[in-house]
Short mmCIF file of C-alpha atoms and ligand atoms in Angstrom, two decimals:
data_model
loop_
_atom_site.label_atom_id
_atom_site.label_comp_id
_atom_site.label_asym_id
_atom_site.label_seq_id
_atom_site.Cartn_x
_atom_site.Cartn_y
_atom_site.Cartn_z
CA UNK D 1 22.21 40.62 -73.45
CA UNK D 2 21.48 44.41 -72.39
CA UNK D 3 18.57 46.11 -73.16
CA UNK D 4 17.24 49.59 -72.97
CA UNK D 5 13.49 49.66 -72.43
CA UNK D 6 10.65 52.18 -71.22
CA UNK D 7 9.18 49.50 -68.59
CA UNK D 8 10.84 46.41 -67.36
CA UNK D 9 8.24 44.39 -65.88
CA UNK D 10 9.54 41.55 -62.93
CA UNK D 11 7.55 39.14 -62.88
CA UNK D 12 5.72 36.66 -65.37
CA UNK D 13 3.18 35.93 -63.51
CA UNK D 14 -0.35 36.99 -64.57
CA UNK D 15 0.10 40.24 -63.43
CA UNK D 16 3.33 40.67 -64.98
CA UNK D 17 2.01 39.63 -68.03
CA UNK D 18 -1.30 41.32 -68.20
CA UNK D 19 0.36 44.80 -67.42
CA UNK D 20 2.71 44.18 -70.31
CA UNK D 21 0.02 43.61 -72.62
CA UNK D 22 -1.94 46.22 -71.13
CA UNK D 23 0.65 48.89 -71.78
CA UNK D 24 1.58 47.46 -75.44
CA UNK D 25 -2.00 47.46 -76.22
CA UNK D 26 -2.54 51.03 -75.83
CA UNK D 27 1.08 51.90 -76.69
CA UNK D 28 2.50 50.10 -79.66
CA UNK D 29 5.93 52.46 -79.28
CA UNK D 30 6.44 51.61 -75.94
CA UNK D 31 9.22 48.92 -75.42
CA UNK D 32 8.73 46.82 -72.29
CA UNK D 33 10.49 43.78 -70.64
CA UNK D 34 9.39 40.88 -69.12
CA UNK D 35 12.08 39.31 -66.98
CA UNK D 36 10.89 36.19 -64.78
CA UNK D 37 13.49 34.35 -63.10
CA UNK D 38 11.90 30.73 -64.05
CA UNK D 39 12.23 28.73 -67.28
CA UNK D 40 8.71 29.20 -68.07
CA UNK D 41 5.36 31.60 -67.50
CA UNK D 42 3.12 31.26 -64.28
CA UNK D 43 5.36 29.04 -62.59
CA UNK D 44 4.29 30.11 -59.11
CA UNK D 45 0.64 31.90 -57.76
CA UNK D 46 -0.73 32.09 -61.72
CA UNK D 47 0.01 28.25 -62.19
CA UNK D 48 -0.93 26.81 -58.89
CA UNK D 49 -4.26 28.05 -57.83
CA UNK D 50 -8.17 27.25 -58.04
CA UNK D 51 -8.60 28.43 -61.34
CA UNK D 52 -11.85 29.43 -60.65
CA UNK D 53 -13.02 32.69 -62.23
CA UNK D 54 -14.26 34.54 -59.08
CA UNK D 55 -18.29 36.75 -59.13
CA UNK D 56 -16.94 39.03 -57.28
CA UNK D 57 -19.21 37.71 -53.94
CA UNK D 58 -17.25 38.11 -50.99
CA UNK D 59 -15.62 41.82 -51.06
CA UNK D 60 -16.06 44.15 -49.38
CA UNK D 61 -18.05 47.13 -51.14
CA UNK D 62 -15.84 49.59 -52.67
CA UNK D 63 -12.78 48.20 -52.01
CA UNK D 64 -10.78 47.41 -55.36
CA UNK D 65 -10.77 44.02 -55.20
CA UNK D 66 -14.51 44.18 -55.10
CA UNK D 67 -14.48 46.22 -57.82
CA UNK D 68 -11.96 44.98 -59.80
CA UNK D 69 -13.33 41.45 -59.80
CA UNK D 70 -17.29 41.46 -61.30
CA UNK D 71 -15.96 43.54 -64.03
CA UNK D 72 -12.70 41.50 -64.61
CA UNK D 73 -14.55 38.23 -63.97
CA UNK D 74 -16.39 38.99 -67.03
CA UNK D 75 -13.20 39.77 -69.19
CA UNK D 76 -11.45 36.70 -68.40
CA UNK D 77 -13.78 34.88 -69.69
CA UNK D 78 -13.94 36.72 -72.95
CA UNK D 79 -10.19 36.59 -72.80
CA UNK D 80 -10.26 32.91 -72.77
CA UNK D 81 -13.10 32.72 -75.11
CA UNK D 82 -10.86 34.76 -78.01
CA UNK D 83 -7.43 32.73 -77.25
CA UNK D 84 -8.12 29.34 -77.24
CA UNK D 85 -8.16 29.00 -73.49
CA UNK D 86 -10.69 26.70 -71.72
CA UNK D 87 -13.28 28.29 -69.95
CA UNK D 88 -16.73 27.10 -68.49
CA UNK D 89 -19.69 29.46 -66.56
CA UNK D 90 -20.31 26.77 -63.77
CA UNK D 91 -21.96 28.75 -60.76
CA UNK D 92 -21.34 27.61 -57.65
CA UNK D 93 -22.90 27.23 -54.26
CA UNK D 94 -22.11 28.25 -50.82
CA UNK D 95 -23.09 25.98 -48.53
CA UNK D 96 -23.75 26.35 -44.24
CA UNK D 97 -23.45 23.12 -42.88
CA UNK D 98 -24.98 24.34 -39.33
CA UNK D 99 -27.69 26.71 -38.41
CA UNK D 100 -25.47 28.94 -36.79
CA UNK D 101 -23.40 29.88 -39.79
CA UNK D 102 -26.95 31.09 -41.42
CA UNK D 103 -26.29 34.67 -40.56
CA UNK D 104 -22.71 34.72 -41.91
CA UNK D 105 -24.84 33.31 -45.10
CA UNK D 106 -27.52 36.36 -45.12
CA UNK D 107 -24.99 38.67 -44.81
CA UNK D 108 -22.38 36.93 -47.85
CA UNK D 109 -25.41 37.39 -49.86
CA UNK D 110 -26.08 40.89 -48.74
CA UNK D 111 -22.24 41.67 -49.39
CA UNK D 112 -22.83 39.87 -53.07
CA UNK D 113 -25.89 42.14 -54.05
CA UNK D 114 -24.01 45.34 -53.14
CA UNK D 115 -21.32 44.32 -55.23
CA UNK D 116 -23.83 43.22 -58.48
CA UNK D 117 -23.51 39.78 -58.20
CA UNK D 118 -26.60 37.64 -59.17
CA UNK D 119 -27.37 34.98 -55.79
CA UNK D 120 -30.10 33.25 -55.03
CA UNK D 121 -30.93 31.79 -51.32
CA UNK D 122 -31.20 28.09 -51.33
CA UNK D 123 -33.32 25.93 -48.83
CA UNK D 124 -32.41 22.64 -47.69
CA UNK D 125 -34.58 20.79 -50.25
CA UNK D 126 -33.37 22.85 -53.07
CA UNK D 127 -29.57 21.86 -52.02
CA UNK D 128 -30.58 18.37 -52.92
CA UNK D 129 -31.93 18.93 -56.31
CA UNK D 130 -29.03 21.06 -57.42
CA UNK D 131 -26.16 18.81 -55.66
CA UNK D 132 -27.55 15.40 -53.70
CA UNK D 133 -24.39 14.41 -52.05
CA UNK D 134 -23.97 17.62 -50.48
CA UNK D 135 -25.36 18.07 -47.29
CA UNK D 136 -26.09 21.95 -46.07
CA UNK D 137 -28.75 23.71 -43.54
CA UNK D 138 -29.06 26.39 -46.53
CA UNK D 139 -26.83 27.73 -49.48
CA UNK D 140 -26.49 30.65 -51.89
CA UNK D 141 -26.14 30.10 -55.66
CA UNK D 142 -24.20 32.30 -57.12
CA UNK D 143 -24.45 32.42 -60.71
CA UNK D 144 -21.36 34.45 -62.09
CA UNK D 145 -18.70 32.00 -61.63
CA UNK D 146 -16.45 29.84 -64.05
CA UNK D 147 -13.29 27.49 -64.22
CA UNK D 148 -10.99 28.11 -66.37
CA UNK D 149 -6.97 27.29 -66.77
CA UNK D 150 -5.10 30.06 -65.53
CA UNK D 151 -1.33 28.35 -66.95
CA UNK D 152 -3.26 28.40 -70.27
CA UNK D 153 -4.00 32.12 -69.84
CA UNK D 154 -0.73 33.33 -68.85
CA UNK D 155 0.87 31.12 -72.03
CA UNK D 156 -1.75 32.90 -74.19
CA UNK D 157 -0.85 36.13 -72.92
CA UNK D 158 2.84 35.62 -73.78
CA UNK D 159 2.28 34.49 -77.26
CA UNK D 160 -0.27 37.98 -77.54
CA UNK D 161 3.10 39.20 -76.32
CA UNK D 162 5.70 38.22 -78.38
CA UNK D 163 3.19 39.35 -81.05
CA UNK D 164 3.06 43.18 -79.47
CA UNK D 165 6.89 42.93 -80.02
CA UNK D 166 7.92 42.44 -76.11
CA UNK D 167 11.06 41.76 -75.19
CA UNK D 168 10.01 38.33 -72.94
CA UNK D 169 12.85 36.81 -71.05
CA UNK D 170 12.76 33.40 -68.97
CA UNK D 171 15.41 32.29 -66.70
CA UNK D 172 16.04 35.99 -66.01
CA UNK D 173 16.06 36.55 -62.44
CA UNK D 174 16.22 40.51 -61.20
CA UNK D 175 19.44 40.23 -58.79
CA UNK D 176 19.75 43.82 -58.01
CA UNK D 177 18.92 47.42 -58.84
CA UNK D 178 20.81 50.86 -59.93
CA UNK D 179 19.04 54.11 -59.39
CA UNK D 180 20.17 56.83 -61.49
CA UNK D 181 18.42 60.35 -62.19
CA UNK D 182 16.43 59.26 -65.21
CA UNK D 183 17.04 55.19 -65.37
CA UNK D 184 16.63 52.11 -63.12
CA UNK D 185 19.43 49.71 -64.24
CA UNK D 186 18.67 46.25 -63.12
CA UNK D 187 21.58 43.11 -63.15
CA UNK D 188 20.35 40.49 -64.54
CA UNK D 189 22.41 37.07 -65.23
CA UNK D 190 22.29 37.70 -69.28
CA UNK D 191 23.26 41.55 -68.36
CA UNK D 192 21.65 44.84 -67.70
CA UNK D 193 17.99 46.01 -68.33
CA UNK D 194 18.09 49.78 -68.44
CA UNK D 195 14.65 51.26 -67.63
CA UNK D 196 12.71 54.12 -67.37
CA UNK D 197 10.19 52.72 -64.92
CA UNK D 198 9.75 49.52 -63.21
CA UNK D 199 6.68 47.27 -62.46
CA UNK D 200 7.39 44.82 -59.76
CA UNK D 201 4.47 41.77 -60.25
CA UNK D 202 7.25 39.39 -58.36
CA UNK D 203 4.45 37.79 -55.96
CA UNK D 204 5.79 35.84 -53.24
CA UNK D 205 9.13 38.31 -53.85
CA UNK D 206 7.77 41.39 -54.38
CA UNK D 207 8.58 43.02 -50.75
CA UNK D 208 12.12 41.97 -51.50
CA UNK D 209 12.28 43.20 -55.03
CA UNK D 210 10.89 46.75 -53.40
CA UNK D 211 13.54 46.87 -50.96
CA UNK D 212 15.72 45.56 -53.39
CA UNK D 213 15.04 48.62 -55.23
CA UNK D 214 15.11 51.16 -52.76
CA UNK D 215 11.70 51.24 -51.53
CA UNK D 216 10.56 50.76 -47.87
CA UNK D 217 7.57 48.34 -48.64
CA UNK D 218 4.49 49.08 -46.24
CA UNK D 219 3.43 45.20 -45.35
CA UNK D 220 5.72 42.17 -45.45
CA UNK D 221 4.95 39.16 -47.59
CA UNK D 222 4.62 35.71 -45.43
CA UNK D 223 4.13 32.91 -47.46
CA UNK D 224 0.64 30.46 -47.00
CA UNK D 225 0.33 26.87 -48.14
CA UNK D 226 -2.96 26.17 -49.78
CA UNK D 227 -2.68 21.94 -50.12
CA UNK D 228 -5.53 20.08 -52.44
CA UNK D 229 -6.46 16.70 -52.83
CA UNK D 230 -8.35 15.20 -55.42
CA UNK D 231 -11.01 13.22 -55.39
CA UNK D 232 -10.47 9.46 -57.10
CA UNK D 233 -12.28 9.13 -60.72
CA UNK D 234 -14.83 6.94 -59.42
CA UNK D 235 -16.35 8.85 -57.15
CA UNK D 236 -16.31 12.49 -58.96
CA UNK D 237 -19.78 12.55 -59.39
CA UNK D 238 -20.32 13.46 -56.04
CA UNK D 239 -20.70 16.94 -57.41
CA UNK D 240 -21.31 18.55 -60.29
CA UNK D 241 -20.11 22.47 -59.91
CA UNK D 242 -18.32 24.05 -57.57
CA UNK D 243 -19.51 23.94 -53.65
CA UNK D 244 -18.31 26.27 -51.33
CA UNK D 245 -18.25 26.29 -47.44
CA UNK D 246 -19.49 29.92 -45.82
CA UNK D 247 -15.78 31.76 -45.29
CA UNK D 248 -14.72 32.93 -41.52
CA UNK D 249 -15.00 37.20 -42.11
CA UNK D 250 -12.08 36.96 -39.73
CA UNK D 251 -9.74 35.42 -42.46
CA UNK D 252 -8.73 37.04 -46.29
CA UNK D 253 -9.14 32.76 -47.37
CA UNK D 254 -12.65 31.06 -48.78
CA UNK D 255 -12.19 27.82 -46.95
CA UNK D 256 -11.46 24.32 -47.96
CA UNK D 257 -13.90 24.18 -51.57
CA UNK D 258 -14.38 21.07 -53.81
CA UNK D 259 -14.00 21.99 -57.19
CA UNK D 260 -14.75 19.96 -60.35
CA UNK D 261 -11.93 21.24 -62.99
CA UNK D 262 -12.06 21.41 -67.07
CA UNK D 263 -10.41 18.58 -67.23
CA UNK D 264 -12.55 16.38 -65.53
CA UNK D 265 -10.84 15.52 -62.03
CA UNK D 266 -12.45 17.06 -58.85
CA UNK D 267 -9.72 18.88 -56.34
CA UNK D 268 -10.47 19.55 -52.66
CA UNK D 269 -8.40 22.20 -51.38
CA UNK D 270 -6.84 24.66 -50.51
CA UNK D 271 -6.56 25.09 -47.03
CA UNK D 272 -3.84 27.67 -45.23
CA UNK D 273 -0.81 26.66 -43.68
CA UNK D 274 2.30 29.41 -43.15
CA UNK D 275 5.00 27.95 -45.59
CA UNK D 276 8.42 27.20 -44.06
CA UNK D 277 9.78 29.03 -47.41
CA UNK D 278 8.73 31.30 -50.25
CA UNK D 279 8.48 28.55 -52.20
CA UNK D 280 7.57 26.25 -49.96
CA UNK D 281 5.48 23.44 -51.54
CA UNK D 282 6.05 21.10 -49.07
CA UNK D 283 6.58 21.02 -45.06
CA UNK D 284 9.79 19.90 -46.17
CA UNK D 285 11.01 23.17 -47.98
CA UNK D 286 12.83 25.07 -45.22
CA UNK D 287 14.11 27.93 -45.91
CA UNK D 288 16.09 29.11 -42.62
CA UNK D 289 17.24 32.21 -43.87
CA UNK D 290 13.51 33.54 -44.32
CA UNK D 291 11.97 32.15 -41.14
CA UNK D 292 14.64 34.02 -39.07
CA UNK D 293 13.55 37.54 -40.65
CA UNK D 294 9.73 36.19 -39.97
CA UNK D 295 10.76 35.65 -36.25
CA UNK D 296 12.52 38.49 -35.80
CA UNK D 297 9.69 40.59 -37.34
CA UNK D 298 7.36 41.96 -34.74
CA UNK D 299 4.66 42.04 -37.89
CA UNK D 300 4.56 38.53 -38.09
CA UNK D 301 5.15 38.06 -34.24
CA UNK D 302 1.76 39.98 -34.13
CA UNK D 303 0.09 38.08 -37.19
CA UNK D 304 1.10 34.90 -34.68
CA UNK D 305 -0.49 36.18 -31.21
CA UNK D 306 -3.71 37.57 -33.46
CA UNK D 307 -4.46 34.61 -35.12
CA UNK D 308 -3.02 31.54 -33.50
CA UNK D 309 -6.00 29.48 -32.77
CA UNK D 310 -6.91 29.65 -36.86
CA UNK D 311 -3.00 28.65 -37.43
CA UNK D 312 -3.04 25.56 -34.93
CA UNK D 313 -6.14 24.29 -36.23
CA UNK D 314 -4.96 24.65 -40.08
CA UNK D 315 -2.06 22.96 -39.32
CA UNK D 316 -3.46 20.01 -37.98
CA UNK D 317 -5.31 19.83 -40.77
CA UNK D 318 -2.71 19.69 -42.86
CA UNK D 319 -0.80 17.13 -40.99
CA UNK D 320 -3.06 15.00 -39.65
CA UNK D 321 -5.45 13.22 -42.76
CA UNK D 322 -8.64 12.39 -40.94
CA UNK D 323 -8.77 15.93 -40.02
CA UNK D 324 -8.55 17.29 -43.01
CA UNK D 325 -11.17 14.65 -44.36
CA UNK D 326 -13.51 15.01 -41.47
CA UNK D 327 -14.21 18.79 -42.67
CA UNK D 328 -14.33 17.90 -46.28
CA UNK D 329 -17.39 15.35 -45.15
CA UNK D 330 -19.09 18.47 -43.65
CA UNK D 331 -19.74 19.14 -46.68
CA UNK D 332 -19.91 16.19 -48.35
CA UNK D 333 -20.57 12.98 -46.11
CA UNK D 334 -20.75 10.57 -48.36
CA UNK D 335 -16.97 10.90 -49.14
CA UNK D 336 -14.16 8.87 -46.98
CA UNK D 337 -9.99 9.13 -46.77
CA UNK D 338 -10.00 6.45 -49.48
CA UNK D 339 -11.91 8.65 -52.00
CA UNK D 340 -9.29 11.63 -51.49
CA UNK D 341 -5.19 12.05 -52.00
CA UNK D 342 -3.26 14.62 -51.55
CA UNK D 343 -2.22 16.42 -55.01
CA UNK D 344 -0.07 19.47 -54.74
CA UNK D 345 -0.15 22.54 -53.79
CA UNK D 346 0.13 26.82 -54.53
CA UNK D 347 1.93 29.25 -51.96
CA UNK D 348 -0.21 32.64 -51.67
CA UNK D 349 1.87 35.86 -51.51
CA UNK D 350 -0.06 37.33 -48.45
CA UNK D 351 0.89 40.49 -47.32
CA UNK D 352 0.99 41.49 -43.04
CA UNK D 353 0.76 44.47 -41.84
CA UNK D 354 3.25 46.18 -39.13
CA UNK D 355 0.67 44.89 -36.71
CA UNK D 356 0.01 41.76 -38.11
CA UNK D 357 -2.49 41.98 -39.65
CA UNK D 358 -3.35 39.96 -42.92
CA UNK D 359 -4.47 42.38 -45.60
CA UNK D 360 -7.28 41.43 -47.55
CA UNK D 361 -7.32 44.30 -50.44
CA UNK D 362 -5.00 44.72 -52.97
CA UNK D 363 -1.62 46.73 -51.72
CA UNK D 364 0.08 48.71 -54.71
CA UNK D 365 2.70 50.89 -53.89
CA UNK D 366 3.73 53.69 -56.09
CA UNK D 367 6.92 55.98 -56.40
CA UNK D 368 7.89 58.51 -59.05
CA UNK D 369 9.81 55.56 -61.50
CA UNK D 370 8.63 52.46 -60.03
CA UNK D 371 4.86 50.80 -58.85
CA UNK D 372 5.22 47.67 -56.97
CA UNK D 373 2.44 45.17 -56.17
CA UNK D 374 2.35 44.08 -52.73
CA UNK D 375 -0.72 42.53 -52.30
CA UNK D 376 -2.37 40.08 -55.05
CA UNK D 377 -4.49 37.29 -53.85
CA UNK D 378 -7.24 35.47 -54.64
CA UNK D 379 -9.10 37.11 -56.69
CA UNK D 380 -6.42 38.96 -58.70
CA UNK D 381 -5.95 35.80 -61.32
CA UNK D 382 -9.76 36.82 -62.23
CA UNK D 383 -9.28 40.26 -61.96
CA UNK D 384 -5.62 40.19 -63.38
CA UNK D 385 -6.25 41.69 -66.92
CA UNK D 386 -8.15 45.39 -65.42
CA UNK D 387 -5.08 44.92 -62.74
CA UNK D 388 -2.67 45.03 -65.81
CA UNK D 389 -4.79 48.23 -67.10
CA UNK D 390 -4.44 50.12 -63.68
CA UNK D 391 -0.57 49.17 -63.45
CA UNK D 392 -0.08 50.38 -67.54
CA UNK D 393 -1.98 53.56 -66.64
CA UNK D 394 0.21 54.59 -63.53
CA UNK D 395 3.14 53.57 -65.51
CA UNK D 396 2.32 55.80 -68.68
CA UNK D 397 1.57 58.83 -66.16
CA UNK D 398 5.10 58.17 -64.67
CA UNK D 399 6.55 58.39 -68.16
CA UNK D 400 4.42 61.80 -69.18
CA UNK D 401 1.60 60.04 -71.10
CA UNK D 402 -1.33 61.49 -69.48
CA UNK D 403 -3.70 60.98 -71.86
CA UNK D 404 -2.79 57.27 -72.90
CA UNK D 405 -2.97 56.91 -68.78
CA UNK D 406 -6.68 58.27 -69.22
CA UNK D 407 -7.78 55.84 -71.96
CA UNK D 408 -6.73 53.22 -70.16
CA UNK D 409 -8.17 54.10 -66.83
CA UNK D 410 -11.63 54.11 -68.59
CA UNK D 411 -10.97 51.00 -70.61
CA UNK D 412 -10.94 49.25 -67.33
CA UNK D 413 -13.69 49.38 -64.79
CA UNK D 414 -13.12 50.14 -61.50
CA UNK D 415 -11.61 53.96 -62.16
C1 FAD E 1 -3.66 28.08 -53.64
C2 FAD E 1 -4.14 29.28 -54.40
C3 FAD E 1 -5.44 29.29 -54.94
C4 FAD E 1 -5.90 30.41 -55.62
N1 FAD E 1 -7.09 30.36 -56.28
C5 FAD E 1 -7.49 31.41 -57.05
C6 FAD E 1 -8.67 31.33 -57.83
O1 FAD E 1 -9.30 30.28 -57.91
N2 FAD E 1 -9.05 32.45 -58.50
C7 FAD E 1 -8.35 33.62 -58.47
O2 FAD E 1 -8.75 34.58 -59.08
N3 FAD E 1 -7.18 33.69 -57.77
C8 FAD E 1 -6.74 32.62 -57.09
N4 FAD E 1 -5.54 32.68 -56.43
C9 FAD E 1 -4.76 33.92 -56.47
C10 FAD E 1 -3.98 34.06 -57.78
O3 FAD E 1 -3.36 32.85 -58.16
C11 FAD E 1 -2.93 35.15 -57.61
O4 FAD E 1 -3.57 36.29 -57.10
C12 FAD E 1 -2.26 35.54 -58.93
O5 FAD E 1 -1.80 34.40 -59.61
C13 FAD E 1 -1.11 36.48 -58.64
O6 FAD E 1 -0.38 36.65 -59.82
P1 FAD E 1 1.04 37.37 -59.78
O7 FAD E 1 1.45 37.60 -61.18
O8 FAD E 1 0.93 38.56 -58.87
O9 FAD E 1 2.00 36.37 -59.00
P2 FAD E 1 2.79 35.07 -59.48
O10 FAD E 1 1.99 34.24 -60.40
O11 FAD E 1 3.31 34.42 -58.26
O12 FAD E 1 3.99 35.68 -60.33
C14 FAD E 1 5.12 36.27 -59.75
C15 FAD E 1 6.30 35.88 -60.61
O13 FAD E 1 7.44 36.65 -60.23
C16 FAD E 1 8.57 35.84 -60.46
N5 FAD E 1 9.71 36.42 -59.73
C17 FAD E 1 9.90 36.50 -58.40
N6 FAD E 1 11.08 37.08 -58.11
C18 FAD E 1 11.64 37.41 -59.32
C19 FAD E 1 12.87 38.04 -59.69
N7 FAD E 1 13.78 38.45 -58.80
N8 FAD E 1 13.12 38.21 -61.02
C20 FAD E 1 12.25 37.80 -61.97
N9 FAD E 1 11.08 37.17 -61.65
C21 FAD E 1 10.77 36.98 -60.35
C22 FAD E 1 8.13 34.48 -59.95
O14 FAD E 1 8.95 33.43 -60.44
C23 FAD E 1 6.69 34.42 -60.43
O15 FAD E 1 6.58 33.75 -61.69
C24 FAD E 1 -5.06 31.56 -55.74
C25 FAD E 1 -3.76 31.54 -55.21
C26 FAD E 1 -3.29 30.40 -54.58
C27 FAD E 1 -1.87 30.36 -54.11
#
C-alpha cells in the first residue's frame, strides 16, 4: 500500500487520534493518516491508565496543562456523552492522612481555585459522612471530576474517523523516515506514506520517532510503571468515589489513588516504578538494548542522583506486598493484603530533561514539516481532544492554512 497524504499522524493513541479528527473536522479536504504499529487503537498510555477525567486541580497556573485540562475536562465528557462512551461526574476527595501534610492541602486547594476548579475544605467529621472507611486529618472535595473509559473513547474516535474519510492503518509501524524538499516519506511494512507534514503522538516512542526523523528531541523519554490492584468484590464498598492521597510537589505523579471504575470493580494504583523496557509491563520485560542508552545518558544518570530516595522507596513498594498495602491502609485502614491483588499495569511516557529532571508540562516540539509530542502525561487523556486542536492548528499553519489554524486555535481553549 502507498499513500500520498497532507498529514501522516504516528501514533493511535488518543492524541494521535484526536489530532486527526481535529484536523478533518475543520478540514474536510485534508487527507491524513493514521499509522499505529499495533493491531488495534490505544493499545499503550490511552488504554492503560486511570481513566479518570481530571478538574484540572493540581497544575500549575498558566502552564498548558493547567489550562488545557478544566476546559478539556469538560469536553470529554460531552465527547463521551454524544458517542456512546461511558462517562460518570463522580468528584473526588483528597485526603491528608497526617497533620503535617495540611499545608501541602491549603496550598492544592489554593493551586485549584487559581485554575477555576470548584473545592471545598473538608474537616475530619465531614470525611466520615462523605466516605466512612476512609480515614484523613482533613480533605478537599473537588467537584469537577469523572470516570470514564478512555479504550472506549479512542475506539469512538476511530469510527468518527473512518467516517471523516481517514486513511486509519493498524499493524503499521513507522520504521524510518525520508526528508525531501517538500515531502516526508516514511517506510512502512505495507509501503510508503508520502507526507507533507508529520505529527508524531508515538508516546513511549516519540523521542525515537523525532530522531528517527531528523530532529534532535530536547528531553528523553524514560519509561515509569504505574502497577494497580483491585480491590476483591466483597469489599468494594469501602468507597464510593474516588479518594485521593495529597501528591509530593516534588514529583509530576498523584500518588497511589483508589478508584471505583464504571464497571463496578475498585482499582488501587498506580504507583511509579522506572520500567526495565518501553513496554515494560512487568519487572520481567527487559529490554537491554534501552537500559544501556538510559545508563549511558547523563540525563537519566542525573534523574537517578536527583531523585533516588523517591525511586528506592517506589520500588519496594512494588516488590514487596505489605508495603504497598501498608500505604493503601493510610488511607483506608480497614482494608488488608487479602482484600487487594495485583491487576495490571500502564507505562507513562515521561520525559527527562538534560539534567534530569522529570518534566511535568506538556513538551511539543515543532519544526517547519513536522510537530512532535514529547511530553503527554497524566492529564493529556482528559485534555487530549483541545491537544488534538492545538496539534491540527500548528499543522494547518505548516501547510499555509492560516486562517483554518485560527479557527481552530479559538475552538479550543487555552489559546
Ligand atoms: C498508569 C497511567 C495512569 C494514567 N491515568 C490517567 C488518568 O486517569 N487521566 C488522564 O487524563 N491521563 C492519565 N494518564 C495519562 C494518559 O493515559 C496519557 O497522557 C495519554 O494516553 C497519552 O496518549 P498518547 O496518544 O500520547 O500516547 P499512547 O496512548 O501511548 O499512544 C502512542 C501510540 O503510538 C504508537 N506507536 C509508537 N511507535 C510507533 C511507530 N513507530 N509507528 C506507529 N505507531 C507507533 C503506540 O503503539 C501507541 O499506540 C495515565 C497514564 C498512565 C500510564
Amino acid at each position: 500500500m502507498s499513500g500520498e497524504v497532507d498529514i501522516a499522524i504516528i501514533g493511535g493513541g488518543l492524541l494521535g487520534l484526536a489530532t486527526a479528527r481535529a484536523v478533518l473536522r475543520a478540514h474536510p479536504g485534508a487527507s491524513v493518516a493514521v499509522l499505529e504499529k499495533e493491531s488495534r487503537w490505544g493499545a499503550h498510555q490511552s488504554g492503560h491508565n486511570s481513566n479518570v477525567i481530571h478538574s484540572g486541580l493540581y497544575y500549575a497556573p498558566g502552564s498548558l496543562k493547567a489550562r488545557l485540562a478544566r476546559a478539556g475536562g469538560e469536553a470529554m465528557i460531552r465527547y463521551c456523552e454524544q458517542h456512546g462512551v461511558p462517562v460518570k461526574r463522580t468528584g473526588k476527595i483528597v485526603v491528608a492522612t497526617a497533620e503535617q501534610q495540611l499545608p501541602r492541602l491549603d496550598a492544592l486547594a489554593a493551586r485549584g481555585r487559581e485554575n477555576g476548579v470548584t473545592v471545598a475544605r473538608l474537616s475530619r467529621a465531614e470525611i466520615a459522612e462523605r466516605e466512612p472507611h476512609v480515614a484523613g486529618v482533613g480533605a478537599l472535595a473537588v467537584a469537577d471530576t469523572a470516570m470514564t473509559d478512555f479504550g472506549r473513547v479512542c475506539l469512538a474516535l476511530a469510527t468518527e474517523l473512518t467516517d471523516l474519510g481517514a486513511d486509519l492503518r493498524t499493524n503499521s509501524p513507522a520504521r524510518s523516515f525520508t526528508t525531501s524538499r517538500d515531502r516526508t516519506v516514511i517506510d512502512t511494512p505495507d509501503g510508503e506514506v508520502r507526507a507533507r507534514i508529520i505529527v508524531n503522538c508515538a508516546g513511549l516512542h516519540s523521542d525515537k520517532i523525532a530522531e528517527a526523523a531528523g530532529h534532535r528531541p530536547p528531553v528523553r523519554i524514560m519509561p515509569f510503571r504505574g502497577e494497580y490492584a483491585e480491590v476483591r468484590p466483597a469489599r468494594r464498598g469501602l468507597i464510593t468515589n474516588p479518594v485521593y492521597p495529597v501528591p509530593d510537589p516534588e514529583l509530576p505523579f498523584l500518588g497511589v489513588h483508589v478508584t471505583p471504575m464504571l464497571d463496578g470493580s475498585v482499582h488501587v494504583g498506580p504507583n511509579a516504578v522506572p520500567a526495565l523496557a518501553r513496554q515494560g509491563y512487568r519487572w520481567r520485560d527487559v529490554d537491554v538494548r534501552m537500559l544501556g542508552e538510559l545508563l549511558r545518558d547523563p540525563a537519566v544518570r542525573g534523574l537517578a542522583r536527583r531523585y533516588w530516595r523517591y525511586g528506592i522507596v517506589e520500588i519496594s513498594r512494588s516488590l514487596i506486598w505489605p508495603l504497598f498495602v501498608r500505604d493503601v491502609r493510610r488511607l483506608i485502614p480497614e482494608i488488608n493484603g487479602e482484600d487487594l491483588r495485583r491487576d495490571g499495569s500502564g507505562v507513562r511516557a515521561q520525559a527527562v530533561t538534560s539534567t534530569g529532571e522529570l518534566v511535568d508540562d506538556f513538551v511539543i516540539s515543532r519544526t517547519q514539516r513536522a510537530i512532535h509530542v514529547l511530553n503527554a502525561p497524566s492529564p493529556a487523556a482528559t485534555s487530549s481532544l483541545f491537544i488534538g486542536s492545538h496539534i491540527a492548528a500548528d499543522a494547518f499553519d505548516r501547510l499555509g492554512l492560516a486562517d483554518i489554524a485560527r479557527t481552530v486555535r479559538e475552538s479550543a481553549t487555552g489559546s
